[in-house]
Amino acid sequence: MYLREAIESIINQSLDFEDNIQIIVVNDGSVDNTEDICLKYKVKYPQNFKYVSTKKCFGSSHARNLGLNEAKGKYINFLDSDDYISRNTFKKVLNFFEKHYDEVDLVSIPIYYFGAKKGAHPLNFKFKKSRVIDLLKEPKNIQLSAPSSFIKAEAIGDLRFDEKLKTSEDALFINEILLNKLKIGVISGAEYHYRKFEAKNSLLDYSTNTKTFYTSRIEHFYFKLLNESKYKYGRILKFIQYVIMYDLQWVFEVKAVDNILSEREISVLFKNLIIILQNIDDTVIINQKDISNQLKAHILFLKYLKGEYINLSNVWGDKKRLIRDILTDDLELNQIFIDIYEIRNDMIYISGVLTTFFNEKGSIFVEANNKFYECKKLQYPQRDKYSLNFKYGYNNNFEVYIPITSKVTHIKFKSNFPDFHNLLIEFNRPCRLSNTSKYLLSKEYVSRVKYNEITVKPRNFQRVFKNEILTLTAMLREKKQGWKTGVLLRIIYFILLPFFASKRIWIFMDLPYLADDNGLAMFKYAVRQDDGIEKVFVLNRNNIAFNDVSQIGKTIEYGSVKHRIYALFAEKVISSHPDNGLVYPYWGNYPFLSGLTRFKLVFLQHGITKDNISGWLNKADKNISLIVTSAKEELESFFMFPYNYHKEVVQLLGFPRFDFLEKKANNREIIIMPSWRRYFHHSTKENILKSNYFNIYNDLINDERLIEFCRLHGYKLTFKPHPNVYRFIDLFETNDYVTIDTERKYNDIFTHSSLIITDYSSIAFDFAYLKKPVVYYHYSADYHFDLEESYFDYEKMGFGEVIHDHESLVNLIMDYVVNNCQMKDKYKKRVDDFFEFKDKHNCERVYNAIKKIDTDY
């Protein structure tokens, strides 16, 4: 899909393409239009373009090795087909190599994310200026990515990517080369742009669900690199330790593996990890930037206590406590993490968590102006600290209300847990107080954090000005990643504050690439209300719906500078998707701006909640001010599971988009709309092709008996896959009758289609709301939610039949067609019993509820 963009970024380099650059594209068994694209380039650039194709997918290592066999250039790069490189990169790389040819075999450029996620790669800190880095003197400056590296062909020689590795093959290949000269070139001012998908972060995340991630990875990456360093230099070089430890974090952060590995295999995994950790210095573990201190402690416990720790023998407790005491100064393990900090009506609300390493009883207290307030305990089992099935930490979640009774309030945290008496303060995102932005503005107060204390004072201009100067000074001194953008946005904020201070701004949104849900429905209603509130909708500008939404009301580009400024001044953000990375357009820079953010988040939902999704939608992570529901059972489910929202947050109001649903003229169309499977998030095309999910639906849309029957009775067949499937859409076989739809709006489908075939998707509720027939196709128990934790029983509450096999499904579809696709009476009654409102006033109810949400600014 993105291959042309990748190729064009090379052809359009400032270094002359035809005289200097060879492109080799290896088609690793793809079934899309890759070959057509490549053959056109081959005709246009016969001397510069080579195309290699394999009949089936062998993996990236095999593809790169095929490319290496064809490479004629002096320097080699492995650009991924989803990504692109900045225009000046090749010239900068060539000039750098010519200047430092004898010093380095490899130079690298910084990685920047684009697409679903924006920002710099965590390892970009080494690119402050172009230079040669001596890895013996500066071992933290590791390189793991082959696509962002340029390597001498002569340095590669006969070396090839290890095809036994599905991940980390880059890191092994790169560092086998770096072990020769122990130096790396880094270039600033050039950029590798890495595309992040909505449903895809990396192959790495998919691989954590495969056995090879924990088996061949150990042998062919970690042990191999350790042995090569020891063989060449007689010791494990520090930069190799940093490479392995950085990569090991992905292993240790996996919570559960018992669904992948046997008990014996888990035991072997821990034995191997213990061996590896004996070769890594404590300082290397402690210096890891992307691992929590609690997880670092667990890793160090494992290193020193070995099997005793895992087997919970009688001696491990005392030893663990001794090691914990030693680590306290380095890791600051006596930290309390605050999730939410708010002030409203002279009352401070705080919730957070303290992680301990023993399952001991205790309480957390807040000391405020010489008074002690005991915190209420909360349950968030989804936050339990597990690593590879081993529980290493015990989360003590809490909330507390503290009245403001004096001009200055000093807040400290204490506990009676052993060894956790005086607690340091840290903050989880999206808490609006942080150790980076230093202070928080509310209506009448300024809260400032310093060391292990929060101070609350009345708000005035002088105090705000002083705190801002102190905060900017600290940011300029500390220079944490993203500080430049953070400082710039803060300056813009205070310049614009006089103009925006009196404005009331509400931001509406669905997904950045979608305007077809409750967010848009609510926006349509809101813009008709004349109440002095400025309403804006945010959407990607390249979306085909951008102009249409602009006709409804003010629409701004998602993620733009304007969007970021509006989000800083907004009173409410009203969205059908509440993910922090979506509703905060400055999420990558959030710690720099948290104290200025003031909006209350309204979650309109994008489907009826029928499963336990508290692991994702809990108060500690989202802190939503209003959650809209449409059924009593749905509302009650939010208090069955550990979401921990207060009663007034979850309200029964009805979905705004239901107001726009109409049962229009029947288009005689059968729509097939399966839900997504989370375990496909990072899957490859090869694994999709092998999946039961793919084959079930591919067979259904190509069933000749069904197609001929629909043709005979004048019914269209349409396959509308989940948006996450769009990137795999070319895998499905096509025929001249079934339409594969990736364009049509859902509302149009609901209002005009005759019958829907789904599995677990919440779109069935919209369809049933119109009393149109639904069929649930439960071909196997492969859904990612535990159905036993759902209040919704498909057999007893569903709005149609539950079918388990292909033939029965086809027969039932035919029966519905013969009966003109009418919903059966018993399912109509279920619809009436389930939905609370059918009066077309959902938007009005939701709008009035939003207006009642108090702001603390």
Short mmCIF file of C-alpha atoms in Angstrom, two decimals, residues 348-569:
data_model
loop_
_atom_site.label_atom_id
_atom_site.label_comp_id
_atom_site.label_asym_id
_atom_site.label_seq_id
_atom_site.Cartn_x
_atom_site.Cartn_y
_atom_site.Cartn_z
CA ILE A 348 -8.63 17.90 46.70
CA TYR A 349 -9.18 14.47 45.17
CA ILE A 350 -6.18 12.16 44.74
CA SER A 351 -5.98 8.57 43.56
CA GLY A 352 -2.88 6.52 42.91
CA VAL A 353 -0.92 3.38 43.62
CA LEU A 354 1.96 2.13 45.76
CA THR A 355 3.75 -1.04 44.66
CA THR A 356 5.23 -3.24 47.39
CA PHE A 357 7.21 -6.47 47.03
CA PHE A 358 5.55 -8.46 49.78
CA ASN A 359 1.91 -9.36 50.21
CA GLU A 360 1.68 -7.54 53.52
CA LYS A 361 -1.27 -5.67 54.95
CA GLY A 362 -0.98 -1.94 55.32
CA SER A 363 -2.56 1.43 54.65
CA ILE A 364 -1.63 4.64 52.89
CA PHE A 365 -2.13 8.01 54.56
CA VAL A 366 -2.04 11.61 53.45
CA GLU A 367 -0.58 14.13 55.86
CA ALA A 368 -2.06 17.57 55.19
CA ASN A 369 -1.32 20.46 57.58
CA ASN A 370 -0.62 18.12 60.51
CA LYS A 371 -3.77 16.05 59.96
CA PHE A 372 -3.81 12.48 58.68
CA TYR A 373 -6.34 11.16 56.17
CA GLU A 374 -6.49 7.41 55.62
CA CYS A 375 -6.91 6.50 51.97
CA LYS A 376 -9.72 4.29 50.72
CA LYS A 377 -8.48 1.11 49.06
CA LEU A 378 -9.41 0.45 45.42
CA GLN A 379 -9.16 -2.75 43.44
CA TYR A 380 -7.45 -2.73 40.04
CA PRO A 381 -6.52 -6.39 39.46
CA GLN A 382 -5.57 -5.53 35.88
CA ARG A 383 -2.63 -3.54 37.28
CA ASP A 384 -1.06 -6.45 39.15
CA LYS A 385 2.66 -6.71 38.49
CA TYR A 386 3.38 -9.89 36.56
CA SER A 387 6.37 -10.87 34.47
CA LEU A 388 6.28 -14.16 32.58
CA ASN A 389 3.58 -15.50 34.90
CA PHE A 390 5.51 -14.51 38.04
CA LYS A 391 3.88 -11.98 40.36
CA TYR A 392 6.67 -9.70 41.52
CA GLY A 393 4.77 -6.72 42.92
CA TYR A 394 1.60 -6.01 44.86
CA ASN A 395 -0.35 -2.92 43.87
CA ASN A 396 -2.00 -0.95 46.65
CA ASN A 397 -4.48 1.34 44.88
CA PHE A 398 -6.15 4.16 46.77
CA GLU A 399 -8.20 7.35 46.65
CA VAL A 400 -8.61 10.14 49.17
CA TYR A 401 -10.44 13.47 49.58
CA ILE A 402 -8.63 16.29 51.40
CA PRO A 403 -10.45 19.50 52.36
CA ILE A 404 -8.67 22.81 51.84
CA THR A 405 -8.97 24.53 55.22
CA SER A 406 -6.11 27.04 55.16
CA LYS A 407 -4.36 29.42 52.79
CA VAL A 408 -1.48 27.02 52.29
CA THR A 409 -1.92 23.25 52.24
CA HIS A 410 1.10 20.94 52.42
CA ILE A 411 0.50 17.35 51.31
CA LYS A 412 2.79 14.39 52.02
CA PHE A 413 2.23 10.65 51.66
CA LYS A 414 3.04 8.03 54.25
CA SER A 415 2.22 4.37 54.83
CA ASN A 416 2.52 1.72 57.51
CA PHE A 417 3.80 -0.89 55.06
CA PRO A 418 7.20 -2.20 56.25
CA ASP A 419 10.05 -0.23 54.60
CA PHE A 420 7.59 2.16 52.87
CA HIS A 421 6.98 4.83 55.51
CA ASN A 422 7.94 8.15 53.89
CA LEU A 423 6.91 8.06 50.26
CA LEU A 424 8.35 9.88 47.28
CA ILE A 425 5.90 11.25 44.70
CA GLU A 426 5.74 10.36 41.02
CA PHE A 427 2.91 10.72 38.52
CA ASN A 428 1.34 8.44 35.94
CA ARG A 429 0.00 9.88 32.73
CA PRO A 430 -2.53 11.45 32.25
CA CYS A 431 -2.37 12.92 35.76
CA ARG A 432 -2.47 16.70 35.37
CA LEU A 433 0.23 17.30 37.94
CA SER A 434 3.73 16.08 37.16
CA ASN A 435 7.39 16.40 38.06
CA THR A 436 8.04 17.78 34.58
CA SER A 437 5.50 20.60 34.30
CA LYS A 438 5.89 21.18 38.06
CA TYR A 439 2.52 22.83 38.81
CA LEU A 440 -1.22 22.66 38.11
CA LEU A 441 -3.68 25.50 37.62
CA SER A 442 -7.25 25.13 38.81
CA LYS A 443 -9.98 27.74 39.22
CA GLU A 444 -8.83 29.17 42.53
CA TYR A 445 -5.57 27.37 43.35
CA VAL A 446 -2.06 26.66 42.20
CA SER A 447 -0.67 23.24 43.14
CA ARG A 448 3.08 22.74 42.99
CA VAL A 449 5.08 19.55 43.44
CA LYS A 450 8.56 19.61 44.91
CA TYR A 451 10.41 16.48 45.98
CA ASN A 452 8.00 14.51 48.20
CA GLU A 453 5.47 17.27 48.85
CA ILE A 454 2.59 19.00 47.06
CA THR A 455 1.84 22.58 48.07
CA VAL A 456 -1.53 24.21 47.35
CA LYS A 457 -1.89 28.00 47.44
CA PRO A 458 -4.52 30.52 46.26
CA ARG A 459 -4.17 31.45 42.60
CA ASN A 460 -3.00 34.93 41.59
CA PHE A 461 -1.05 36.37 38.67
CA GLN A 462 2.24 36.66 40.54
CA ARG A 463 2.11 33.07 41.72
CA VAL A 464 1.29 31.74 38.25
CA PHE A 465 4.07 33.83 36.69
CA LYS A 466 6.63 32.68 39.26
CA ASN A 467 5.71 29.01 38.86
CA GLU A 468 5.85 29.25 35.08
CA ILE A 469 9.34 30.78 35.15
CA LEU A 470 10.51 28.05 37.55
CA THR A 471 8.97 25.37 35.32
CA LEU A 472 10.48 26.70 32.08
CA THR A 473 13.86 27.05 33.77
CA ALA A 474 13.72 23.45 34.94
CA MET A 475 12.70 22.22 31.47
CA LEU A 476 15.57 24.10 29.84
CA ARG A 477 17.98 22.70 32.41
CA GLU A 478 16.77 19.08 32.35
CA LYS A 479 16.21 18.90 28.56
CA LYS A 480 14.12 15.74 28.66
CA GLN A 481 13.10 14.26 25.33
CA GLY A 482 10.48 16.46 23.68
CA TRP A 483 11.37 19.54 25.75
CA LYS A 484 11.66 21.90 22.77
CA THR A 485 8.08 21.29 21.62
CA GLY A 486 6.88 21.39 25.22
CA VAL A 487 8.50 24.76 25.91
CA LEU A 488 7.24 26.21 22.61
CA LEU A 489 3.64 25.14 23.29
CA ARG A 490 3.76 26.56 26.83
CA ILE A 491 4.95 29.93 25.51
CA ILE A 492 2.20 29.92 22.85
CA TYR A 493 -0.32 29.02 25.55
CA PHE A 494 0.48 32.03 27.72
CA ILE A 495 0.62 34.39 24.72
CA LEU A 496 -2.89 33.28 23.71
CA LEU A 497 -4.29 32.99 27.24
CA PRO A 498 -5.78 36.54 27.30
CA PHE A 499 -7.68 35.78 24.07
CA PHE A 500 -8.87 32.28 25.06
CA ALA A 501 -9.43 32.69 28.80
CA SER A 502 -13.08 33.64 28.43
CA LYS A 503 -13.83 31.23 25.56
CA ARG A 504 -15.77 28.04 26.04
CA ILE A 505 -14.50 25.41 23.60
CA TRP A 506 -15.85 21.90 23.07
CA ILE A 507 -13.93 19.50 20.83
CA PHE A 508 -15.81 16.65 19.14
CA MET A 509 -14.21 13.65 17.48
CA ASP A 510 -14.50 10.05 16.42
CA LEU A 511 -11.23 8.55 15.17
CA PRO A 512 -8.70 10.79 13.37
CA TYR A 513 -9.44 8.93 10.14
CA LEU A 514 -13.18 8.49 10.74
CA ALA A 515 -16.24 10.74 11.05
CA ASP A 516 -19.10 8.28 11.21
CA ASP A 517 -19.95 7.62 14.83
CA ASN A 518 -21.40 9.11 18.01
CA GLY A 519 -18.90 11.97 17.89
CA LEU A 520 -20.19 13.24 14.55
CA ALA A 521 -23.82 12.66 15.55
CA MET A 522 -23.30 14.69 18.72
CA PHE A 523 -21.51 17.43 16.75
CA LYS A 524 -24.45 17.74 14.34
CA TYR A 525 -26.77 18.35 17.27
CA ALA A 526 -24.39 20.61 19.22
CA VAL A 527 -23.74 23.12 16.44
CA ARG A 528 -27.47 23.86 16.33
CA GLN A 529 -27.46 24.95 19.99
CA ASP A 530 -26.99 28.68 20.44
CA ASP A 531 -25.30 28.84 23.84
CA GLY A 532 -22.06 30.73 23.29
CA ILE A 533 -19.93 27.58 23.20
CA GLU A 534 -17.49 27.19 20.31
CA LYS A 535 -17.78 23.67 18.90
CA VAL A 536 -15.12 22.16 16.65
CA PHE A 537 -14.69 18.74 15.09
CA VAL A 538 -11.19 17.29 14.57
CA LEU A 539 -10.37 15.00 11.65
CA ASN A 540 -7.45 14.16 9.37
CA ARG A 541 -7.43 16.72 6.57
CA ASN A 542 -6.81 14.07 3.92
CA ASN A 543 -9.98 12.25 4.95
CA ILE A 544 -12.61 12.34 2.21
CA ALA A 545 -15.18 13.37 4.83
CA PHE A 546 -13.28 16.51 5.90
CA ASN A 547 -15.11 18.85 3.54
CA ASP A 548 -18.49 17.29 4.33
CA VAL A 549 -17.98 17.75 8.07
CA SER A 550 -16.79 21.32 7.43
CA GLN A 551 -20.24 22.04 5.98
CA ILE A 552 -21.76 21.06 9.33
CA GLY A 553 -19.52 23.18 11.53
CA LYS A 554 -15.97 24.28 12.25
CA THR A 555 -13.55 21.47 11.45
CA ILE A 556 -9.80 21.50 12.13
CA GLU A 557 -7.02 19.12 11.20
CA TYR A 558 -6.34 16.42 13.75
CA GLY A 559 -2.86 16.73 15.28
CA SER A 560 -2.21 20.18 13.84
CA VAL A 561 -0.78 23.06 15.88
CA LYS A 562 -4.28 24.55 15.94
CA HIS A 563 -5.70 21.31 17.32
CA ARG A 564 -3.04 21.23 20.05
CA ILE A 565 -3.80 24.80 21.07
CA TYR A 566 -7.55 24.19 21.09
CA ALA A 567 -7.02 21.05 23.19
CA LEU A 568 -5.07 23.08 25.76
CA PHE A 569 -7.90 25.60 26.11
#
